[in-house]
Amino acid sequence: MPLGSPSNPVPKNSASATSTSSTSERSRVVVDGRSQSDSWIDMSALMRIKDMPLRAKSVVDGFHNGLHRSPLHGFSVEFSEYRPFSVGDDPRTIDWKLFARSDRFYVKKFEDETNRRCYLVIDQSKSMNYGSVSYTKMEYARTLAATLAYYLTLQRDAVGLLTFEAAVTEFLTARFRTGQLKRIMSLLAKQPNGTATDLQQPLFHLAEMVRQRSLIIVISDFLVPAATLEQPLSFLRARNHEIMLMRVVDPAEVALQVGDAAMLVDLESGRELHVDPEAARISYQAKYAEHENALREMAGRMGISWTSLTTTDSIEFALFDLLHRQQNGQKEAGRTRGAEQVVGGKP
Amino acid sequence: MSFLTPFYGLAALAIALPIIFHLVRQRPKLRREFSSLMFLDAVPPKLAQKSRIENWLLLLLRMAAIGLLVAAFSRPYWNLAQEAESQGTQVRRILLIDTSASMRRSGVFDRAVEKAKEFIQQGNGKDVVAVYAFDKTLAPLFSLDVALATSPVDRKQAAIRALDNAKTTWFGTDLGNALVTASDLLLADTDATEDSALEANEIVVVSDLQNGTSLDKLSSYNWPRNCKVRFERIEANKTGNAYFRFLNDTEESSETESTAGAKVPKGGTSSTASTAEQNALFQRVRVSNDAKASESKFKLAWLDSDGNAIPDAGTQCNVPAGESLVVRVPIHPKGASCLELQGDSVDFDNRMYATKREPDTSKLICVDADETTKEASLSYFVQNLPFSSDTRSVTYETRKPADPAMWPSPASSPLVIASHRIEEQDLAGLSEYVEQGGNLLWVWDCGLDGRTSGVDYARGLEVLVGIGDAKVTESRGKDYAMWQRIDFRHPLFVELADSRFNDFTKVRFWSHRVVEMNESNSQILSRFDDGSPAFIAISKGSGVLWLMTAGWQPTQSQLALSSKFVPILSGLFRVAAKDSTAIPKFTVGDQIKWDVGEKVLDPHDIEIVDPILAEPGVYHRVDALGEKSPFAVNLIDAESNLASLDLESIERLGVNLSDQRPAVVQVSAQRQLRAVELESQQGWWRWLVMGVLGAVSLESVFCLLGVRTK
């Protein structure tokens, strides 16, 4: 595992343990990692780069150095199966070497990874404008989206974009062609003026628009009741889309680190509430944890990847999770196909 | 320690505010944005425990600042000397109770007496109270001298008892006289006291304060500064009043003008009757109704001496409130005593008494000879003059010069006109006539050059009035002469004094005589334009010789044909007969004189002793022969004017009015005034404000230190 090398402090078992990772786990890992090495990208330094493509390139290039040593990398056209030739198949697909050995016509099937479609769904509501560090969740989310788009484009995947607030604001169909990344970057650079958050409507919209199976990466703070997400996500899953939920939260939101007692103003509704953090912290953290557990449980139940990132976390973790997802997806698909093959009888 | 504005003390409750603020946890001033409040519950700011008050020093300083501020606004003062000072003041007070005719209205005087008693009762025991009644004059009921002599213990009761003797009169109201007299009484007594400066003088007037009261005396009186006047107004049950007055002939024209639009009822007369006939049959009266009156329908009825209405001698009239109306009523019927206004509830002034007087008879004698032409005759222009009037019947007689008949007495013939033709033998009789009070008008209507008869003018003057050095010559001037330097103040010319009538330039005298004499008893009423006397009045004995140095017939001058002739001779006759233009009127309060042997009976046929007429009614003058001549006495007009008098009009005359509020309120106000004075003298609030500033400064310093320490 190349990412488990000394330059990558992630435990070796972390990649194969589960498809979901929690913020607490990630934070601990990050803290531990920083105590041992400084190879992870400093997010504060990264956010100081004004140019979004440069930010993405900085992250992905560093990530690639390790990735090239990965044995899983380079199978752009991967063998999938042999299937007996039947009338109507293209004769060019017949494996003649096998015919020479077995005197039977078999068709060689390959998996086409380059045709993967990925949609980045970015929440641009006002709650995303919160940030207790030098940058907001929104900037973090946009950098994350840019990084993923750049990374996927390098892998020759088609990348699309959907940004939303209370409704869909921008939609770009996933394509792999020249200029697509530039358009994505320019859309991400646009300053949103969103107010409320409505996750349901963009997801329904996406399910209607995207017919082909795609990887859908939703980047949001998910500060909505978990129950409201269940229906749109089920709808997307029914369309056979792969879904990754990436939650972006501020460290202050996790621990209610808002200083002394103050009047807190809800960024979206404008509602004011007097809050004494010392008195309210326990209750807040309990409710926060309950909400996150509900989301994670819903994701696990629906086979959705769940990633929780604090804005101090390195974006490379997200790339790692994506890669991990791809590997798991390949293996899982392979296992499924093997089973099917077994179930389906001898070739 | 007292407080001038103690209600500010309620603000001391604000001292609790710093305590509450110290106990309340500060509501955060910071407003922070947060992504979502969905995991947060609302927690209100909590009150800390009492034991959690931290900055005791700041708390105490803040409480002290508020407390001192409240105390400063409450204006504290020490009042130790206040009571002693208030007890040391003695007020000398004269209470004037109105007893005039207007107080005869129902219940008014009783209430006035009650009010006066109540006022005396409420007064301080140390005060000196004198009681006087006033109407036209001021009369003591409990004089100031007596009041000062009475012990303070008995003074109040004596004053109250004196009020029981007060009675209403029929006189008019002279409030100005009453105030001035009372003020003089107070000041005269005050001057005699050594510590007068410390004492207060007050005049209390208990009256209905009607508008008809006289204030004339106040206008020329310098009201003393240390004497105040307090008015207690007595309101009547009924507001408004209607009254009427007789109009005589001279008032007729002006009154008609002044009451424009007044309806004159026919009073049963024929519509074809002339104005002169109506005047002979009807008497004009003016009915006035007050603006606040509730009645408007009235009846004027003649009553006999017993108060019974005389049939067919009444007139209905409708006078709206605030208006007046001239009404014709039947002229004084036989047996009538007074005219009554019926329908007015305020009845004290509803009767006006009147008497019917028989006209006097007089004789005018003109001594002249018959002339060949009427224009040359002096008497021709005299005999046609209208000397007769309602009060006098004048007969005319022409007597030849040197007539041996006896000259009548001046009483029966007040005026004798003599031409230049009188002879020597007439002079003695005429001289005696003038001596006895007669008026002789001697007209030198013939020039000295052409005289054929008559006594010499200088000789006549010597015999008639005893002027021996008179020198008479004929005027040798221009073609004609005119009068100048006419004495329009003399009764003879007073009616011509108006600028519309005083032009004598069209009266030209073709010839006149120039008389030079030195007589102190003479009065030159007019002169010719050459400076010689034209009309001279020379007194002799009880009578007067009126001398004209030119005649009035057309051969002598244009006087007889001018419009000035009738007024001059009528005026002369009126002066001679001692008539007045107006019908003699007597009002209550007038002083009457009677000769020895005469007596005057009041309306109750009782002989009066006091020459002042005290009540309205028909009086009788009884001469030495026992013959009665009635005359009427009525209320003065002003007494019927019952509108409320504005106190500001009195104040404008310089009267120092005291506080008109009730006594209880006044005492309270005086205490408050004293408190204000004490507080302003002591000025504690300044020190308290200084204390507030000090406390606030210290608080600021400690706050700053606390902040820096944090």
PDB file of C-alpha atoms in Angstrom, chain A residues 20-255:
ATOM      1  CA  THR A  20     -16.845   4.995   5.686  1.00  0.00           C
ATOM      2  CA  SER A  21     -14.607   7.026   7.928  1.00  0.00           C
ATOM      3  CA  SER A  22     -15.570   9.318  10.773  1.00  0.00           C
ATOM      4  CA  THR A  23     -14.343  12.817  11.541  1.00  0.00           C
ATOM      5  CA  SER A  24     -13.129  11.785  14.963  1.00  0.00           C
ATOM      6  CA  GLU A  25     -11.066   9.019  13.525  1.00  0.00           C
ATOM      7  CA  ARG A  26      -9.757  11.296  10.842  1.00  0.00           C
ATOM      8  CA  SER A  27      -8.895  14.027  13.283  1.00  0.00           C
ATOM      9  CA  ARG A  28      -7.035  11.657  15.436  1.00  0.00           C
ATOM     10  CA  VAL A  29      -5.154  10.348  12.476  1.00  0.00           C
ATOM     11  CA  VAL A  30      -4.308  13.824  11.334  1.00  0.00           C
ATOM     12  CA  VAL A  31      -3.100  14.889  14.723  1.00  0.00           C
ATOM     13  CA  ASP A  32      -1.053  11.758  15.036  1.00  0.00           C
ATOM     14  CA  GLY A  33       0.257  12.173  11.544  1.00  0.00           C
ATOM     15  CA  ARG A  34       1.303  15.759  12.086  1.00  0.00           C
ATOM     16  CA  SER A  35       3.068  14.796  15.222  1.00  0.00           C
ATOM     17  CA  GLN A  36       5.110  12.342  13.180  1.00  0.00           C
ATOM     18  CA  SER A  37       5.472  13.991   9.801  1.00  0.00           C
ATOM     19  CA  ASP A  38       4.723  17.215   7.978  1.00  0.00           C
ATOM     20  CA  SER A  39       4.161  15.627   4.599  1.00  0.00           C
ATOM     21  CA  TRP A  40       0.413  16.350   4.655  1.00  0.00           C
ATOM     22  CA  ILE A  41      -0.613  19.549   2.977  1.00  0.00           C
ATOM     23  CA  ASP A  42      -1.095  22.457   5.315  1.00  0.00           C
ATOM     24  CA  MET A  43      -4.627  23.599   4.600  1.00  0.00           C
ATOM     25  CA  SER A  44      -4.020  27.136   5.770  1.00  0.00           C
ATOM     26  CA  ALA A  45      -1.154  27.463   3.361  1.00  0.00           C
ATOM     27  CA  LEU A  46      -3.175  25.839   0.613  1.00  0.00           C
ATOM     28  CA  MET A  47      -6.100  28.194   1.098  1.00  0.00           C
ATOM     29  CA  ARG A  48      -3.818  31.151   0.697  1.00  0.00           C
ATOM     30  CA  ILE A  49      -3.403  30.177  -2.951  1.00  0.00           C
ATOM     31  CA  LYS A  50      -5.920  32.290  -4.766  1.00  0.00           C
ATOM     32  CA  ASP A  51      -5.987  30.327  -8.004  1.00  0.00           C
ATOM     33  CA  MET A  52      -8.342  27.404  -7.699  1.00  0.00           C
ATOM     34  CA  PRO A  53      -6.774  25.181 -10.391  1.00  0.00           C
ATOM     35  CA  LEU A  54      -3.378  25.697  -8.816  1.00  0.00           C
ATOM     36  CA  ARG A  55      -4.760  24.659  -5.478  1.00  0.00           C
ATOM     37  CA  ALA A  56      -6.165  21.455  -6.984  1.00  0.00           C
ATOM     38  CA  LYS A  57      -2.979  20.760  -8.873  1.00  0.00           C
ATOM     39  CA  SER A  58      -0.913  21.203  -5.725  1.00  0.00           C
ATOM     40  CA  VAL A  59      -2.955  18.607  -3.907  1.00  0.00           C
ATOM     41  CA  VAL A  60      -3.264  16.098  -6.692  1.00  0.00           C
ATOM     42  CA  ASP A  61       0.360  16.249  -7.792  1.00  0.00           C
ATOM     43  CA  GLY A  62       1.544  15.445  -4.315  1.00  0.00           C
ATOM     44  CA  PHE A  63      -0.995  12.651  -4.141  1.00  0.00           C
ATOM     45  CA  HIS A  64       0.147  11.221  -7.495  1.00  0.00           C
ATOM     46  CA  ASN A  65       3.709  10.749  -6.357  1.00  0.00           C
ATOM     47  CA  GLY A  66       2.531   7.970  -4.114  1.00  0.00           C
ATOM     48  CA  LEU A  67      -0.133   6.748  -6.474  1.00  0.00           C
ATOM     49  CA  HIS A  68       2.283   5.810  -9.261  1.00  0.00           C
ATOM     50  CA  ARG A  69       3.772   3.191  -7.003  1.00  0.00           C
ATOM     51  CA  SER A  70       0.422   1.611  -6.508  1.00  0.00           C
ATOM     52  CA  PRO A  71       0.024  -1.825  -8.211  1.00  0.00           C
ATOM     53  CA  LEU A  72      -3.614  -1.027  -8.802  1.00  0.00           C
ATOM     54  CA  HIS A  73      -2.787   1.896 -10.996  1.00  0.00           C
ATOM     55  CA  GLY A  74      -2.408   1.599 -14.841  1.00  0.00           C
ATOM     56  CA  PHE A  75      -5.267  -0.803 -15.667  1.00  0.00           C
ATOM     57  CA  SER A  76      -7.069   1.472 -17.830  1.00  0.00           C
ATOM     58  CA  VAL A  77      -8.365  -1.530 -19.949  1.00  0.00           C
ATOM     59  CA  GLU A  78      -8.833  -4.397 -17.525  1.00  0.00           C
ATOM     60  CA  PHE A  79      -9.780  -7.977 -18.412  1.00  0.00           C
ATOM     61  CA  SER A  80     -13.218  -8.798 -17.215  1.00  0.00           C
ATOM     62  CA  GLU A  81     -14.374 -12.250 -18.520  1.00  0.00           C
ATOM     63  CA  TYR A  82     -14.578 -14.744 -21.388  1.00  0.00           C
ATOM     64  CA  ARG A  83     -17.985 -15.336 -22.868  1.00  0.00           C
ATOM     65  CA  PRO A  84     -18.866 -17.971 -25.578  1.00  0.00           C
ATOM     66  CA  PHE A  85     -19.304 -16.359 -28.946  1.00  0.00           C
ATOM     67  CA  SER A  86     -22.811 -16.001 -30.127  1.00  0.00           C
ATOM     68  CA  VAL A  87     -24.243 -14.877 -33.375  1.00  0.00           C
ATOM     69  CA  GLY A  88     -24.257 -11.146 -33.573  1.00  0.00           C
ATOM     70  CA  ASP A  89     -21.074 -10.605 -31.624  1.00  0.00           C
ATOM     71  CA  ASP A  90     -18.348  -8.644 -33.247  1.00  0.00           C
ATOM     72  CA  PRO A  91     -15.841 -11.187 -34.689  1.00  0.00           C
ATOM     73  CA  ARG A  92     -13.046  -8.835 -33.812  1.00  0.00           C
ATOM     74  CA  THR A  93     -13.622  -9.513 -30.154  1.00  0.00           C
ATOM     75  CA  ILE A  94     -12.872 -13.256 -30.538  1.00  0.00           C
ATOM     76  CA  ASP A  95      -9.765 -14.391 -28.651  1.00  0.00           C
ATOM     77  CA  TRP A  96      -7.992 -16.322 -31.326  1.00  0.00           C
ATOM     78  CA  LYS A  97      -5.262 -17.602 -29.013  1.00  0.00           C
ATOM     79  CA  LEU A  98      -7.808 -19.309 -26.891  1.00  0.00           C
ATOM     80  CA  PHE A  99      -9.509 -20.650 -29.996  1.00  0.00           C
ATOM     81  CA  ALA A 100      -6.115 -22.138 -30.937  1.00  0.00           C
ATOM     82  CA  ARG A 101      -5.869 -23.842 -27.568  1.00  0.00           C
ATOM     83  CA  SER A 102      -9.443 -24.942 -27.109  1.00  0.00           C
ATOM     84  CA  ASP A 103     -10.912 -24.849 -30.583  1.00  0.00           C
ATOM     85  CA  ARG A 104     -13.879 -22.852 -29.261  1.00  0.00           C
ATOM     86  CA  PHE A 105     -14.860 -19.314 -29.916  1.00  0.00           C
ATOM     87  CA  TYR A 106     -14.705 -17.150 -26.905  1.00  0.00           C
ATOM     88  CA  VAL A 107     -15.268 -13.442 -26.701  1.00  0.00           C
ATOM     89  CA  LYS A 108     -12.907 -11.464 -24.409  1.00  0.00           C
ATOM     90  CA  LYS A 109     -14.642  -8.832 -22.331  1.00  0.00           C
ATOM     91  CA  PHE A 110     -12.839  -5.804 -20.716  1.00  0.00           C
ATOM     92  CA  GLU A 111     -13.945  -3.310 -18.138  1.00  0.00           C
ATOM     93  CA  ASP A 112     -13.885   0.234 -19.414  1.00  0.00           C
ATOM     94  CA  GLU A 113     -12.849   2.481 -16.513  1.00  0.00           C
ATOM     95  CA  THR A 114     -12.247   5.563 -18.532  1.00  0.00           C
ATOM     96  CA  ASN A 115     -15.933   5.977 -19.192  1.00  0.00           C
ATOM     97  CA  ARG A 116     -16.711   6.629 -15.531  1.00  0.00           C
ATOM     98  CA  ARG A 117     -18.945   9.668 -14.957  1.00  0.00           C
ATOM     99  CA  CYS A 118     -18.641  11.660 -11.840  1.00  0.00           C
ATOM    100  CA  TYR A 119     -20.885  14.476 -10.650  1.00  0.00           C
ATOM    101  CA  LEU A 120     -19.707  16.823  -7.941  1.00  0.00           C
ATOM    102  CA  VAL A 121     -22.674  18.217  -6.017  1.00  0.00           C
ATOM    103  CA  ILE A 122     -21.631  21.306  -4.000  1.00  0.00           C
ATOM    104  CA  ASP A 123     -23.717  22.903  -1.273  1.00  0.00           C
ATOM    105  CA  GLN A 124     -23.370  26.703  -1.466  1.00  0.00           C
ATOM    106  CA  SER A 125     -25.906  27.700   1.165  1.00  0.00           C
ATOM    107  CA  LYS A 126     -25.154  30.356   3.785  1.00  0.00           C
ATOM    108  CA  SER A 127     -24.360  27.877   6.468  1.00  0.00           C
ATOM    109  CA  MET A 128     -21.357  26.923   4.408  1.00  0.00           C
ATOM    110  CA  ASN A 129     -20.024  30.449   4.892  1.00  0.00           C
ATOM    111  CA  TYR A 130     -19.183  29.733   8.487  1.00  0.00           C
ATOM    112  CA  GLY A 131     -15.597  29.306   9.465  1.00  0.00           C
ATOM    113  CA  SER A 132     -13.737  29.610  12.707  1.00  0.00           C
ATOM    114  CA  VAL A 133     -10.372  29.229  10.995  1.00  0.00           C
ATOM    115  CA  SER A 134      -8.959  31.518   8.370  1.00  0.00           C
ATOM    116  CA  TYR A 135     -11.272  30.148   5.705  1.00  0.00           C
ATOM    117  CA  THR A 136     -14.836  29.005   5.523  1.00  0.00           C
ATOM    118  CA  LYS A 137     -16.429  25.680   4.913  1.00  0.00           C
ATOM    119  CA  MET A 138     -17.441  26.973   1.516  1.00  0.00           C
ATOM    120  CA  GLU A 139     -13.855  27.639   0.470  1.00  0.00           C
ATOM    121  CA  TYR A 140     -12.855  24.250   1.771  1.00  0.00           C
ATOM    122  CA  ALA A 141     -15.680  22.568  -0.118  1.00  0.00           C
ATOM    123  CA  ARG A 142     -14.874  24.369  -3.346  1.00  0.00           C
ATOM    124  CA  THR A 143     -11.173  23.486  -3.033  1.00  0.00           C
ATOM    125  CA  LEU A 144     -12.164  19.914  -2.367  1.00  0.00           C
ATOM    126  CA  ALA A 145     -14.420  19.854  -5.393  1.00  0.00           C
ATOM    127  CA  ALA A 146     -11.715  21.391  -7.568  1.00  0.00           C
ATOM    128  CA  THR A 147      -9.199  18.856  -6.358  1.00  0.00           C
ATOM    129  CA  LEU A 148     -11.511  15.929  -7.049  1.00  0.00           C
ATOM    130  CA  ALA A 149     -12.361  17.307 -10.474  1.00  0.00           C
ATOM    131  CA  TYR A 150      -8.735  17.707 -11.359  1.00  0.00           C
ATOM    132  CA  TYR A 151      -7.878  14.273 -10.073  1.00  0.00           C
ATOM    133  CA  LEU A 152     -10.720  12.607 -11.957  1.00  0.00           C
ATOM    134  CA  THR A 153      -9.873  14.491 -15.113  1.00  0.00           C
ATOM    135  CA  LEU A 154      -6.328  13.176 -14.874  1.00  0.00           C
ATOM    136  CA  GLN A 155      -7.855   9.696 -14.717  1.00  0.00           C
ATOM    137  CA  ARG A 156      -9.711  10.529 -17.925  1.00  0.00           C
ATOM    138  CA  ASP A 157     -13.067  10.401 -16.135  1.00  0.00           C
ATOM    139  CA  ALA A 158     -15.952  12.598 -17.224  1.00  0.00           C
ATOM    140  CA  VAL A 159     -16.662  15.148 -14.537  1.00  0.00           C
ATOM    141  CA  GLY A 160     -19.820  17.160 -14.092  1.00  0.00           C
ATOM    142  CA  LEU A 161     -20.839  19.792 -11.533  1.00  0.00           C
ATOM    143  CA  LEU A 162     -23.992  20.782  -9.734  1.00  0.00           C
ATOM    144  CA  THR A 163     -24.081  23.618  -7.275  1.00  0.00           C
ATOM    145  CA  PHE A 164     -27.147  24.413  -5.219  1.00  0.00           C
ATOM    146  CA  GLU A 165     -28.463  26.612  -2.465  1.00  0.00           C
ATOM    147  CA  ALA A 166     -32.165  26.513  -1.873  1.00  0.00           C
ATOM    148  CA  ALA A 167     -32.363  25.356  -5.467  1.00  0.00           C
ATOM    149  CA  VAL A 168     -29.999  24.325  -8.198  1.00  0.00           C
ATOM    150  CA  THR A 169     -27.855  27.248  -9.266  1.00  0.00           C
ATOM    151  CA  GLU A 170     -25.411  25.699 -11.745  1.00  0.00           C
ATOM    152  CA  PHE A 171     -25.399  22.402 -13.586  1.00  0.00           C
ATOM    153  CA  LEU A 172     -22.690  21.107 -15.887  1.00  0.00           C
ATOM    154  CA  THR A 173     -23.101  17.726 -17.540  1.00  0.00           C
ATOM    155  CA  ALA A 174     -20.268  15.300 -16.985  1.00  0.00           C
ATOM    156  CA  ARG A 175     -17.975  15.182 -19.974  1.00  0.00           C
ATOM    157  CA  PHE A 176     -14.368  14.362 -20.710  1.00  0.00           C
ATOM    158  CA  ARG A 177     -13.199  16.908 -23.165  1.00  0.00           C
ATOM    159  CA  THR A 178     -10.943  19.827 -23.476  1.00  0.00           C
ATOM    160  CA  GLY A 179     -12.034  22.830 -21.470  1.00  0.00           C
ATOM    161  CA  GLN A 180     -14.370  20.897 -19.139  1.00  0.00           C
ATOM    162  CA  LEU A 181     -12.064  21.308 -16.188  1.00  0.00           C
ATOM    163  CA  LYS A 182     -11.699  24.993 -16.913  1.00  0.00           C
ATOM    164  CA  ARG A 183     -15.448  25.428 -16.925  1.00  0.00           C
ATOM    165  CA  ILE A 184     -15.722  23.548 -13.671  1.00  0.00           C
ATOM    166  CA  MET A 185     -13.073  25.740 -12.126  1.00  0.00           C
ATOM    167  CA  SER A 186     -14.761  28.917 -13.298  1.00  0.00           C
ATOM    168  CA  LEU A 187     -18.106  27.804 -11.901  1.00  0.00           C
ATOM    169  CA  LEU A 188     -16.498  26.970  -8.612  1.00  0.00           C
ATOM    170  CA  ALA A 189     -14.878  30.368  -8.510  1.00  0.00           C
ATOM    171  CA  LYS A 190     -18.221  32.138  -8.761  1.00  0.00           C
ATOM    172  CA  GLN A 191     -19.288  33.716  -5.519  1.00  0.00           C
ATOM    173  CA  PRO A 192     -22.620  32.299  -4.411  1.00  0.00           C
ATOM    174  CA  ASN A 193     -25.288  34.330  -2.645  1.00  0.00           C
ATOM    175  CA  GLY A 194     -27.224  31.471  -1.224  1.00  0.00           C
ATOM    176  CA  THR A 195     -29.472  31.546   1.751  1.00  0.00           C
ATOM    177  CA  ALA A 196     -31.174  28.383   2.876  1.00  0.00           C
ATOM    178  CA  THR A 197     -30.271  24.775   2.266  1.00  0.00           C
ATOM    179  CA  ASP A 198     -32.513  22.342   0.421  1.00  0.00           C
ATOM    180  CA  LEU A 199     -30.772  19.072  -0.321  1.00  0.00           C
ATOM    181  CA  GLN A 200     -33.810  17.237  -1.567  1.00  0.00           C
ATOM    182  CA  GLN A 201     -34.570  19.276  -4.625  1.00  0.00           C
ATOM    183  CA  PRO A 202     -31.026  19.207  -6.163  1.00  0.00           C
ATOM    184  CA  LEU A 203     -30.758  15.471  -5.642  1.00  0.00           C
ATOM    185  CA  PHE A 204     -34.109  14.850  -7.277  1.00  0.00           C
ATOM    186  CA  HIS A 205     -33.040  17.162 -10.049  1.00  0.00           C
ATOM    187  CA  LEU A 206     -29.818  15.208 -10.502  1.00  0.00           C
ATOM    188  CA  ALA A 207     -31.637  11.888 -10.567  1.00  0.00           C
ATOM    189  CA  GLU A 208     -33.821  13.147 -13.354  1.00  0.00           C
ATOM    190  CA  MET A 209     -31.018  14.662 -15.361  1.00  0.00           C
ATOM    191  CA  VAL A 210     -28.408  11.917 -15.104  1.00  0.00           C
ATOM    192  CA  ARG A 211     -29.603   8.634 -16.581  1.00  0.00           C
ATOM    193  CA  GLN A 212     -26.282   6.856 -16.885  1.00  0.00           C
ATOM    194  CA  ARG A 213     -24.704   5.256 -13.916  1.00  0.00           C
ATOM    195  CA  SER A 214     -22.389   7.764 -12.289  1.00  0.00           C
ATOM    196  CA  LEU A 215     -20.443   8.491  -9.213  1.00  0.00           C
ATOM    197  CA  ILE A 216     -22.158  11.295  -7.340  1.00  0.00           C
ATOM    198  CA  ILE A 217     -20.107  13.072  -4.724  1.00  0.00           C
ATOM    199  CA  VAL A 218     -22.222  15.325  -2.486  1.00  0.00           C
ATOM    200  CA  ILE A 219     -20.145  17.888  -0.588  1.00  0.00           C
ATOM    201  CA  SER A 220     -22.168  19.641   2.108  1.00  0.00           C
ATOM    202  CA  ASP A 221     -22.369  20.299   5.835  1.00  0.00           C
ATOM    203  CA  PHE A 222     -25.626  18.285   5.874  1.00  0.00           C
ATOM    204  CA  LEU A 223     -27.152  20.534   8.536  1.00  0.00           C
ATOM    205  CA  VAL A 224     -30.588  19.217   7.767  1.00  0.00           C
ATOM    206  CA  PRO A 225     -32.587  16.461   9.395  1.00  0.00           C
ATOM    207  CA  ALA A 226     -31.307  13.079   8.287  1.00  0.00           C
ATOM    208  CA  ALA A 227     -34.769  11.890   7.403  1.00  0.00           C
ATOM    209  CA  THR A 228     -35.112  14.467   4.655  1.00  0.00           C
ATOM    210  CA  LEU A 229     -32.191  12.929   2.768  1.00  0.00           C
ATOM    211  CA  GLU A 230     -33.421   9.409   2.760  1.00  0.00           C
ATOM    212  CA  GLN A 231     -35.866   9.697  -0.093  1.00  0.00           C
ATOM    213  CA  PRO A 232     -33.701  11.543  -2.630  1.00  0.00           C
ATOM    214  CA  LEU A 233     -30.702   9.330  -1.893  1.00  0.00           C
ATOM    215  CA  SER A 234     -32.851   6.215  -2.298  1.00  0.00           C
ATOM    216  CA  PHE A 235     -34.031   7.611  -5.572  1.00  0.00           C
ATOM    217  CA  LEU A 236     -30.448   8.067  -6.743  1.00  0.00           C
ATOM    218  CA  ARG A 237     -29.471   4.637  -5.547  1.00  0.00           C
ATOM    219  CA  ALA A 238     -32.377   3.160  -7.424  1.00  0.00           C
ATOM    220  CA  ARG A 239     -30.869   4.644 -10.538  1.00  0.00           C
ATOM    221  CA  ASN A 240     -27.764   2.597  -9.751  1.00  0.00           C
ATOM    222  CA  HIS A 241     -25.607   5.614  -9.046  1.00  0.00           C
ATOM    223  CA  GLU A 242     -22.673   5.380  -6.730  1.00  0.00           C
ATOM    224  CA  ILE A 243     -22.908   8.007  -4.048  1.00  0.00           C
ATOM    225  CA  MET A 244     -20.299   9.517  -1.821  1.00  0.00           C
ATOM    226  CA  LEU A 245     -21.441  11.898   0.918  1.00  0.00           C
ATOM    227  CA  MET A 246     -18.628  14.174   2.039  1.00  0.00           C
ATOM    228  CA  ARG A 247     -19.514  16.224   5.055  1.00  0.00           C
ATOM    229  CA  VAL A 248     -17.539  19.387   5.602  1.00  0.00           C
ATOM    230  CA  VAL A 249     -17.711  20.799   9.127  1.00  0.00           C
ATOM    231  CA  ASP A 250     -15.845  23.436  11.016  1.00  0.00           C
ATOM    232  CA  PRO A 251     -13.977  22.361  14.153  1.00  0.00           C
ATOM    233  CA  ALA A 252     -16.001  24.934  16.130  1.00  0.00           C
ATOM    234  CA  GLU A 253     -19.207  23.268  15.016  1.00  0.00           C
ATOM    235  CA  VAL A 254     -18.084  19.954  16.360  1.00  0.00           C
ATOM    236  CA  ALA A 255     -17.131  21.176  19.791  1.00  0.00           C
TER     237      ALA A 255
END
